[in-house]
mmCIF file of C-alpha atoms and ligand atoms in Angstrom:
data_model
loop_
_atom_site.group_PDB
_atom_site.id
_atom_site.type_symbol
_atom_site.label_atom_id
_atom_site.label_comp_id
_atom_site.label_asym_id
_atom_site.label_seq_id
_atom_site.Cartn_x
_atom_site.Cartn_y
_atom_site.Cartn_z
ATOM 1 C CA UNK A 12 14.459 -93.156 -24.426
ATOM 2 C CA UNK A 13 11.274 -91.894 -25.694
ATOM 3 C CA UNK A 14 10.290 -88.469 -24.648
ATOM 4 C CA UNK A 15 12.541 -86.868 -22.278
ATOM 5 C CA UNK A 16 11.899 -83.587 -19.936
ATOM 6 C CA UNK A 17 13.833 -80.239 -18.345
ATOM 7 C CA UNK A 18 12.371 -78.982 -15.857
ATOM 8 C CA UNK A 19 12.720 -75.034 -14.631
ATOM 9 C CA UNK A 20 11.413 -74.239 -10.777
ATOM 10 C CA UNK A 21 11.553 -78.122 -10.359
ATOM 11 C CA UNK A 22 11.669 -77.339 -6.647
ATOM 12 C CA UNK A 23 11.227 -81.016 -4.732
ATOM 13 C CA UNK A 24 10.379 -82.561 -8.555
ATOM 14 C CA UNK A 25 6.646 -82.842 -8.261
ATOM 15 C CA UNK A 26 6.314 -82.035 -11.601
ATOM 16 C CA UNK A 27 8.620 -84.228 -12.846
ATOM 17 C CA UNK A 28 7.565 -87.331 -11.000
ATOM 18 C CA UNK A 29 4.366 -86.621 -12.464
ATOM 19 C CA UNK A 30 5.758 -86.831 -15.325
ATOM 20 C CA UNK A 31 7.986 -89.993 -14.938
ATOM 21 C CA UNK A 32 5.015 -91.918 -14.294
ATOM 22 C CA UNK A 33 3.419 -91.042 -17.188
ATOM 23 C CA UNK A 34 5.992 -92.736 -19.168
ATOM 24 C CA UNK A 35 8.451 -89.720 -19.809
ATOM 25 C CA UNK A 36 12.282 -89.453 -18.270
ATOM 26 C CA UNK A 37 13.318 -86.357 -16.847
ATOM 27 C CA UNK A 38 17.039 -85.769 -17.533
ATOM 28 C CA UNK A 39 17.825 -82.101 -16.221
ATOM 29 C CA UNK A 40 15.990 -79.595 -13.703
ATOM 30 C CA UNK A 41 17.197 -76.359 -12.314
ATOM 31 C CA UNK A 42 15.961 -75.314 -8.818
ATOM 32 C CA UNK A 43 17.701 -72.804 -6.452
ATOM 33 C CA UNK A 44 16.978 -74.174 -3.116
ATOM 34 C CA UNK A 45 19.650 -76.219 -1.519
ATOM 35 C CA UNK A 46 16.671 -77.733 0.561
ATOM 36 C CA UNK A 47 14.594 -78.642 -2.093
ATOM 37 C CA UNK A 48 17.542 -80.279 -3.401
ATOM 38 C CA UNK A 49 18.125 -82.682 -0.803
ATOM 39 C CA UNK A 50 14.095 -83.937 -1.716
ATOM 40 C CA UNK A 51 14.661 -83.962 -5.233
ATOM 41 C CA UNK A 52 17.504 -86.004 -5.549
ATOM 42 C CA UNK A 53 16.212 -88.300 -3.282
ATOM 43 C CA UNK A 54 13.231 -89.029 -5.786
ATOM 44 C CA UNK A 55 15.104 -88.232 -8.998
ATOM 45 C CA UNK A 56 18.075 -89.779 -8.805
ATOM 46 C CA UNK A 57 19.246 -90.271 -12.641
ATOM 47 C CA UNK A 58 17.996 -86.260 -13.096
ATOM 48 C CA UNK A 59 20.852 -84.151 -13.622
ATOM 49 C CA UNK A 60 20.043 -81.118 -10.930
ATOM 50 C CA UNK A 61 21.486 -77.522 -11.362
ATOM 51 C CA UNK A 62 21.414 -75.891 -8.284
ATOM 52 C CA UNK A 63 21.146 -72.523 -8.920
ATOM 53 C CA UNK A 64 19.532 -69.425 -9.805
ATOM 54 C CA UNK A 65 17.711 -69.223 -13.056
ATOM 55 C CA UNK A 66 19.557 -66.336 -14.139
ATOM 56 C CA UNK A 67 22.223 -68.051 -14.723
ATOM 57 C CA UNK A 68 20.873 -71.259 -16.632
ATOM 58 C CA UNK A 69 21.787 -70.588 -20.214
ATOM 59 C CA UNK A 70 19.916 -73.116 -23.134
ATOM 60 C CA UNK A 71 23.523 -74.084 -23.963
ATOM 61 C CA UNK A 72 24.029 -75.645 -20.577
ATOM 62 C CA UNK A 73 20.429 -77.504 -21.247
ATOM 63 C CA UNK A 74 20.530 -81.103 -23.094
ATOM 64 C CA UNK A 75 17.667 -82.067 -26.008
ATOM 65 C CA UNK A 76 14.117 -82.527 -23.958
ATOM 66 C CA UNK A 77 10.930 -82.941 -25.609
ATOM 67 C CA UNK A 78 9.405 -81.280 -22.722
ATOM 68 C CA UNK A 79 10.106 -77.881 -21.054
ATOM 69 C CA UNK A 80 8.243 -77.613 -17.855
ATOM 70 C CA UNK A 81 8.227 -75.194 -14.796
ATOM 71 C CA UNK A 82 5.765 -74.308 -12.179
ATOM 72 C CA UNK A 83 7.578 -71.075 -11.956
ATOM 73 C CA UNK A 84 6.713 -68.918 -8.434
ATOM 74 C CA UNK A 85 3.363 -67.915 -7.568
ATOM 75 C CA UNK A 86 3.337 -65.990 -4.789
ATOM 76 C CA UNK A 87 3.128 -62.472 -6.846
ATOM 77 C CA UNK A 88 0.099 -64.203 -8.112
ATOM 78 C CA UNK A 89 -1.175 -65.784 -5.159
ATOM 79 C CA UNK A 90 -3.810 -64.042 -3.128
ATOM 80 C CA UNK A 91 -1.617 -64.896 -0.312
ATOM 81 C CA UNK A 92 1.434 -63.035 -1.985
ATOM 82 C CA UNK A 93 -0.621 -59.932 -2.211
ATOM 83 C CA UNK A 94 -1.002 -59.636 -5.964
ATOM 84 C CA UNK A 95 1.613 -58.041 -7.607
ATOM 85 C CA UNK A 96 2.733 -60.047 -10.365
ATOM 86 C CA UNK A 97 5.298 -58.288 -12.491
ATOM 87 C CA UNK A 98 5.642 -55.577 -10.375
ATOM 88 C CA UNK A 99 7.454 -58.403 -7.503
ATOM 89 C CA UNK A 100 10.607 -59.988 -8.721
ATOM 90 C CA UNK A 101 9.002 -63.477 -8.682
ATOM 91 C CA UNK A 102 6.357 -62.304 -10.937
ATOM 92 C CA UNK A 103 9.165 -61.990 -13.157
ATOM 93 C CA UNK A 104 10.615 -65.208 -13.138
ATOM 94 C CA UNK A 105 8.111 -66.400 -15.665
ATOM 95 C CA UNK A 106 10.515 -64.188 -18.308
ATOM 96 C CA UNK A 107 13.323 -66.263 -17.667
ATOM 97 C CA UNK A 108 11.480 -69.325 -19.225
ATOM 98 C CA UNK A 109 10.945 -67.367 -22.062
ATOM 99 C CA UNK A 110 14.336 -66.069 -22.359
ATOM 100 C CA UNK A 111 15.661 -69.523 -22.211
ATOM 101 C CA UNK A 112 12.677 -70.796 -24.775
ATOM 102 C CA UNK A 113 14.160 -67.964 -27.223
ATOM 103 C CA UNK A 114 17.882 -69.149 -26.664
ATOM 104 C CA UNK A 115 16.583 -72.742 -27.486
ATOM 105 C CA UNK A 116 15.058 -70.937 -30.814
ATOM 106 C CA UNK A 117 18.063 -69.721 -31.761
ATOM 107 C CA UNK A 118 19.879 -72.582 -31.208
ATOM 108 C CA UNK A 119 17.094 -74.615 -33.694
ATOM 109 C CA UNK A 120 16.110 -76.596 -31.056
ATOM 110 C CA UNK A 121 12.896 -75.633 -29.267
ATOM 111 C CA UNK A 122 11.646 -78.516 -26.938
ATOM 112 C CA UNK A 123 8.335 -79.950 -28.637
ATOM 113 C CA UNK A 124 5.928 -79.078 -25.732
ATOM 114 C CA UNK A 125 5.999 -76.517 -22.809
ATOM 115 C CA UNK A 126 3.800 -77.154 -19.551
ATOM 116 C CA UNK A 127 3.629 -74.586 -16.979
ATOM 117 C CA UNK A 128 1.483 -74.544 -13.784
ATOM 118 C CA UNK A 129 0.383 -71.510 -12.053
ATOM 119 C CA UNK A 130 -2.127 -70.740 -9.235
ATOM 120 C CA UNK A 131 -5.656 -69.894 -10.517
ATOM 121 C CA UNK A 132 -4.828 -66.318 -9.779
ATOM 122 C CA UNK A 133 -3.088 -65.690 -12.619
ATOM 123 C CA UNK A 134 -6.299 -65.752 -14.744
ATOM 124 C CA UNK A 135 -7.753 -62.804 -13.394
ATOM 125 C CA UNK A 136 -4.473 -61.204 -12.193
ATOM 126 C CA UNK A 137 -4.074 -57.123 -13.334
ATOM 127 C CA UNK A 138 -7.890 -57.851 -15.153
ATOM 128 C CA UNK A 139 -6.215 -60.423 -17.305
ATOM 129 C CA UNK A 140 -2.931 -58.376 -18.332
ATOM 130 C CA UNK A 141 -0.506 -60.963 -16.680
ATOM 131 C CA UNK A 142 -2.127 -63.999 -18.399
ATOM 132 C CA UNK A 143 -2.675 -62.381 -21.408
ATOM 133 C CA UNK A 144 1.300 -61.103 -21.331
ATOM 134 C CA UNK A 145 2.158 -64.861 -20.848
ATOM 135 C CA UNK A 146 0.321 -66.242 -23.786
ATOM 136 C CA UNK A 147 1.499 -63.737 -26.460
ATOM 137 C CA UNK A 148 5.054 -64.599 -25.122
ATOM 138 C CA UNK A 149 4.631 -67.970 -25.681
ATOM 139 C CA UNK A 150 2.766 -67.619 -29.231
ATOM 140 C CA UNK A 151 5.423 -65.417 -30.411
ATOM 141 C CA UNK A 152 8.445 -68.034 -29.870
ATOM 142 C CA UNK A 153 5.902 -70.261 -32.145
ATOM 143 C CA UNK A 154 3.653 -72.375 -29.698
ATOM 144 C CA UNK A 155 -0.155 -73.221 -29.549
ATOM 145 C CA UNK A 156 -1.615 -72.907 -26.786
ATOM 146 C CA UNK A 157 -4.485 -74.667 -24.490
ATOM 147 C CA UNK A 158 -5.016 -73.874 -20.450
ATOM 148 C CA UNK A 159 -6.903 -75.041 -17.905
ATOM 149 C CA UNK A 160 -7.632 -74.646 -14.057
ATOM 150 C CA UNK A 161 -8.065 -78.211 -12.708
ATOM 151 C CA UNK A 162 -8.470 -79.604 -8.840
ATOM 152 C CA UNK A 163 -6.345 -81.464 -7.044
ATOM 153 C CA UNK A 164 -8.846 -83.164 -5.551
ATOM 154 C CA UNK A 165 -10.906 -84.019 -9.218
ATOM 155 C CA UNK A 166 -7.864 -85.945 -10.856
ATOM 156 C CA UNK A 167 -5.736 -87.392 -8.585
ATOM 157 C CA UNK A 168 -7.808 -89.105 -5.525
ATOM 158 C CA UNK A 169 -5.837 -86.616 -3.279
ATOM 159 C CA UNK A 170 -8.118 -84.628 0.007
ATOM 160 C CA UNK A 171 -6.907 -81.437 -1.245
ATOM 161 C CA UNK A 172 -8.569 -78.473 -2.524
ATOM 162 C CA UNK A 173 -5.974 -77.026 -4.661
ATOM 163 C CA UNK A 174 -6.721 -75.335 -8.088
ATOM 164 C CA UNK A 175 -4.352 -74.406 -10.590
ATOM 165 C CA UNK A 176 -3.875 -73.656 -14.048
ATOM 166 C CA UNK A 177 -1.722 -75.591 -16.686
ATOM 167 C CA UNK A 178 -1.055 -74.334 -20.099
ATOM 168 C CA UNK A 179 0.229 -76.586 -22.144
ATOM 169 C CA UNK A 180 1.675 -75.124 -25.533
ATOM 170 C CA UNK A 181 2.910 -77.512 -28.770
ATOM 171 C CA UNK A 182 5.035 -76.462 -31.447
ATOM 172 C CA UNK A 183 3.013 -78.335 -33.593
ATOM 173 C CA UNK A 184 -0.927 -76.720 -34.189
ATOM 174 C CA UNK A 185 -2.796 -80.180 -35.217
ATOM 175 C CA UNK A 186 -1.319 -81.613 -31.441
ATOM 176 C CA UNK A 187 -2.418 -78.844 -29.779
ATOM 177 C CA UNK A 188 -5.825 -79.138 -31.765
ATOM 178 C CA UNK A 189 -6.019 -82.963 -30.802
ATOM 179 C CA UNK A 190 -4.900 -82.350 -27.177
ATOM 180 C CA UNK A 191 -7.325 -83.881 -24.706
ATOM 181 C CA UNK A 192 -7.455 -82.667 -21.231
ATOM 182 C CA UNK A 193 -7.675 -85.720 -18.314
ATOM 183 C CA UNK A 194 -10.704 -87.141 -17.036
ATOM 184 C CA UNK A 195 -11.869 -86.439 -13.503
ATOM 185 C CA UNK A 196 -11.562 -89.230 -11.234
ATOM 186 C CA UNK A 197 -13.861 -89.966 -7.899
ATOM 187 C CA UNK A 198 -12.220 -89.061 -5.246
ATOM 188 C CA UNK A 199 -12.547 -91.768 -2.172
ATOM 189 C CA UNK A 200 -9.264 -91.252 -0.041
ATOM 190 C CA UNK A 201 -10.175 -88.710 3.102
ATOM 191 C CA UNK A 202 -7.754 -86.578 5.324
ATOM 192 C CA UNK A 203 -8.073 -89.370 7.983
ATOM 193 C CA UNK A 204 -6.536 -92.280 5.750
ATOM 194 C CA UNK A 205 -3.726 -89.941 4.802
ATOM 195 C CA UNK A 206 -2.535 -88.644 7.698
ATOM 196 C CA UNK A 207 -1.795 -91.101 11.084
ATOM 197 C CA UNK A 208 -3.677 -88.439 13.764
ATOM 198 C CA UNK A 209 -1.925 -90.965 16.481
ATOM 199 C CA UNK A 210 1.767 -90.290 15.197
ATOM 200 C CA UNK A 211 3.685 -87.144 17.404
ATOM 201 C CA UNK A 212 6.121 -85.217 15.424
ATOM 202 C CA UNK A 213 9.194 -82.752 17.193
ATOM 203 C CA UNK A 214 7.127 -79.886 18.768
ATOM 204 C CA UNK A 215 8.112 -77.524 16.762
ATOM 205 C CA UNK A 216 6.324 -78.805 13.775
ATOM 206 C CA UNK A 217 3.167 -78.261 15.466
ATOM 207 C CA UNK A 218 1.208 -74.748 15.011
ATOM 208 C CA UNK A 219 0.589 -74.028 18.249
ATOM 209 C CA UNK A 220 -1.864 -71.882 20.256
ATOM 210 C CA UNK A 221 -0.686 -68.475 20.597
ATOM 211 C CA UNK A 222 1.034 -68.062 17.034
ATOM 212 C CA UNK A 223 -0.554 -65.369 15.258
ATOM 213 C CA UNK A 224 -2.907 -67.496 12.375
ATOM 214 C CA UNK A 225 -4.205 -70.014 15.294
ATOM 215 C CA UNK A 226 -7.366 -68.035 15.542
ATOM 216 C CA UNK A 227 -8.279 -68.462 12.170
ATOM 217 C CA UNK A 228 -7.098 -71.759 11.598
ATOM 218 C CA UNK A 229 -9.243 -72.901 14.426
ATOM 219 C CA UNK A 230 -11.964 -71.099 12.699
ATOM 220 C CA UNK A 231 -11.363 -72.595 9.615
ATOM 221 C CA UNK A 232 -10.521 -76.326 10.115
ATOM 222 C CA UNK A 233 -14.217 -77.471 11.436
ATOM 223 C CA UNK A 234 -12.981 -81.141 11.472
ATOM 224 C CA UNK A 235 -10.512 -83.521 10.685
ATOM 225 C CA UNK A 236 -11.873 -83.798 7.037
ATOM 226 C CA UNK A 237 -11.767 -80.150 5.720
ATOM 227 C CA UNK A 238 -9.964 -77.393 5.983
ATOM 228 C CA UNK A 239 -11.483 -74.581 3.498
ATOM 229 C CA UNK A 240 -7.779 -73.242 2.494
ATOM 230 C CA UNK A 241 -8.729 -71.300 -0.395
ATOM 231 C CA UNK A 242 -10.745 -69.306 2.340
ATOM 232 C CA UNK A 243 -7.845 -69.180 4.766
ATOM 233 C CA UNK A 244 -5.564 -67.908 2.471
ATOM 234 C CA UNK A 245 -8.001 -65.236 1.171
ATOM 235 C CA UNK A 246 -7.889 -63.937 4.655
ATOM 236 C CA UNK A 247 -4.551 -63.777 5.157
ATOM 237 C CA UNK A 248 -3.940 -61.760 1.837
ATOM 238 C CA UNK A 249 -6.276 -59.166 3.482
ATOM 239 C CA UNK A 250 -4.507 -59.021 7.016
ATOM 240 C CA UNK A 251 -1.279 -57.562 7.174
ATOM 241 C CA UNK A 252 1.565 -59.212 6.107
ATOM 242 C CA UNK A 253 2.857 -61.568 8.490
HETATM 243 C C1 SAM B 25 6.044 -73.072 -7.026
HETATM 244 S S1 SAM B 25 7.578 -73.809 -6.658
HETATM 245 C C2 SAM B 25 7.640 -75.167 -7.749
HETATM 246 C C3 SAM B 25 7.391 -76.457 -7.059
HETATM 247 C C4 SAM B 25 7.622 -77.666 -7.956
HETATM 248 N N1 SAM B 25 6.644 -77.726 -9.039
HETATM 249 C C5 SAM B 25 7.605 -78.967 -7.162
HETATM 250 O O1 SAM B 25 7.037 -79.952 -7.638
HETATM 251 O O2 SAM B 25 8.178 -78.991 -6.066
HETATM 252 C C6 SAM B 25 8.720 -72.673 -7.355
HETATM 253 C C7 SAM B 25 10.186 -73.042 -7.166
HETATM 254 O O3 SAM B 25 11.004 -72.067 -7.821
HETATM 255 C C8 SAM B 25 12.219 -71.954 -7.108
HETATM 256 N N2 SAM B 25 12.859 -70.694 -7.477
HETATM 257 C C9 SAM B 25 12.503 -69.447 -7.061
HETATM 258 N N3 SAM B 25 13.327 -68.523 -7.584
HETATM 259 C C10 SAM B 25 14.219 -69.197 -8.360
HETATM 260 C C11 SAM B 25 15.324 -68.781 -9.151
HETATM 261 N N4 SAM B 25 15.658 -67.485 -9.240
HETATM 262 N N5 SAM B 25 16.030 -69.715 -9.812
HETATM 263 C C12 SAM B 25 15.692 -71.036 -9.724
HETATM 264 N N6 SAM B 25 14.652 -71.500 -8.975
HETATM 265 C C13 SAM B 25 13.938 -70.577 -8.299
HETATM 266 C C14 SAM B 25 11.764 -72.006 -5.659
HETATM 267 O O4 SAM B 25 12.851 -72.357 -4.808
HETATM 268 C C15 SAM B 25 10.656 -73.059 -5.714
HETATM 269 O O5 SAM B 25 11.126 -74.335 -5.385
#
């Protein structure tokens, strides 16, 4: 089978079809919306889905996987989530991987490699606290570590301006020390040969004049090929909440 992958937070399996193509095959994933579920196991259909909350996943109920991953929830990180990381019960969630990282531990079978993706935030969050927290965590259940923010837009020939951080941690030091981050790739494909402009969609679907962020969408999106996000977002952190 080769390596095979859990995944925590698998949400609509992003992560994990990133992974299948990369020549791994995800066998289990835990995600607590019944919505995302319908998505994942749409795409994933040999991945055996828990659908439930985390709290509730024990190691036990987890098969062998070489890979642990989980792009566990941002938006205590996120500057649109207004920032408060452990403080906000999502913030937390990241202590649930390590609980079940521990349980693996004790159990003498602690998945080779753990990959977690974050939003950029979480570098700077609480002057460095949060990050900092994260990567003892993970050192003291015995992993090496290596993390980096990469671009949607830089690796995957995908319009989008999305930055986030990966840390990647190996049981094994010399891996880790012999890890090699992707190469960048040019990106060529544009908003327009993504998205049919021609198609309608139900009304609904549409964000409409006279919702509250119109203004500042308008203001934002200059044209059909960018749509500063990272900017957008920044504002909304600083207006109330919605
Ligand atoms: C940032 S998203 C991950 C998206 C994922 N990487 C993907 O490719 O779709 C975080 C996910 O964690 C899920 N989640 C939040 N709280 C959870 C909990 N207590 N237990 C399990 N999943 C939870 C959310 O429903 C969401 O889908």
């Amino acid at each position: 089978m080769g390596y095979s992958l859990g995944s925590l937070f698998a949400g609509i399996g992003g992560i994990d079809l990133g992974f299948e193509q990369a020549g791994f095959t995800p066998i289990w994933a835990n995600e607590i919306d019944k919505f995302c579920e319908v998505t994942f196991r749409a795409n994933h259909k040999n991945t055996k889905l828990v659908v439930d909350d985390i709290y509730n996943v024990k190691a036990r109920d987890i098969p062998n996987i070489s890979v642990l991953a989980g792009g566990f929830p941002c938006q205590a990180f996120s500057v649109a989530g207004y920032k408060k990381g452990f403080e906000d019960d999502r913030g937390t969630l990241f202590f649930q991987i390590a609980r079940l990282l521990r349980e693996f531990k004790e159990q003498n079978r602690l998945p080779q490699v753990v990959f977690l993706e974050n939003v950029k935030n979480l570098y700077t969050h609480d002057g460095g606290k949060t990050f900092r927290a994260i990567k003892n965590e993970l050192e003291d259940i015995g992993y090496y570590l290596v993390d980096k923010v990469l671009n949607t837009c830089e690796y995957g020939n995908a319009p989008q301006n999305r930055e986030r951080i990966y840390i990647v941690g190996f049981l094994d030091k010399e891996k880790r020390d012999n890890f090699k981050w992707i190469e960048p790739v040019k990106l060529t494909n544009t908003i327009d040969k993504v998205i049919d402009w021609d198609k309608k969609v139900d009304e609904k679907l549409y964000y409409a004049k006279g919702m509250k962020c119109y203004p500042l969408l308008a203001e934002n999106i200059k044209n059909n090929q960018t749509a500063n996000t990272n900017l957008i977002l920044e504002k909304l952190a600083n207006s109330k909440p919605l």
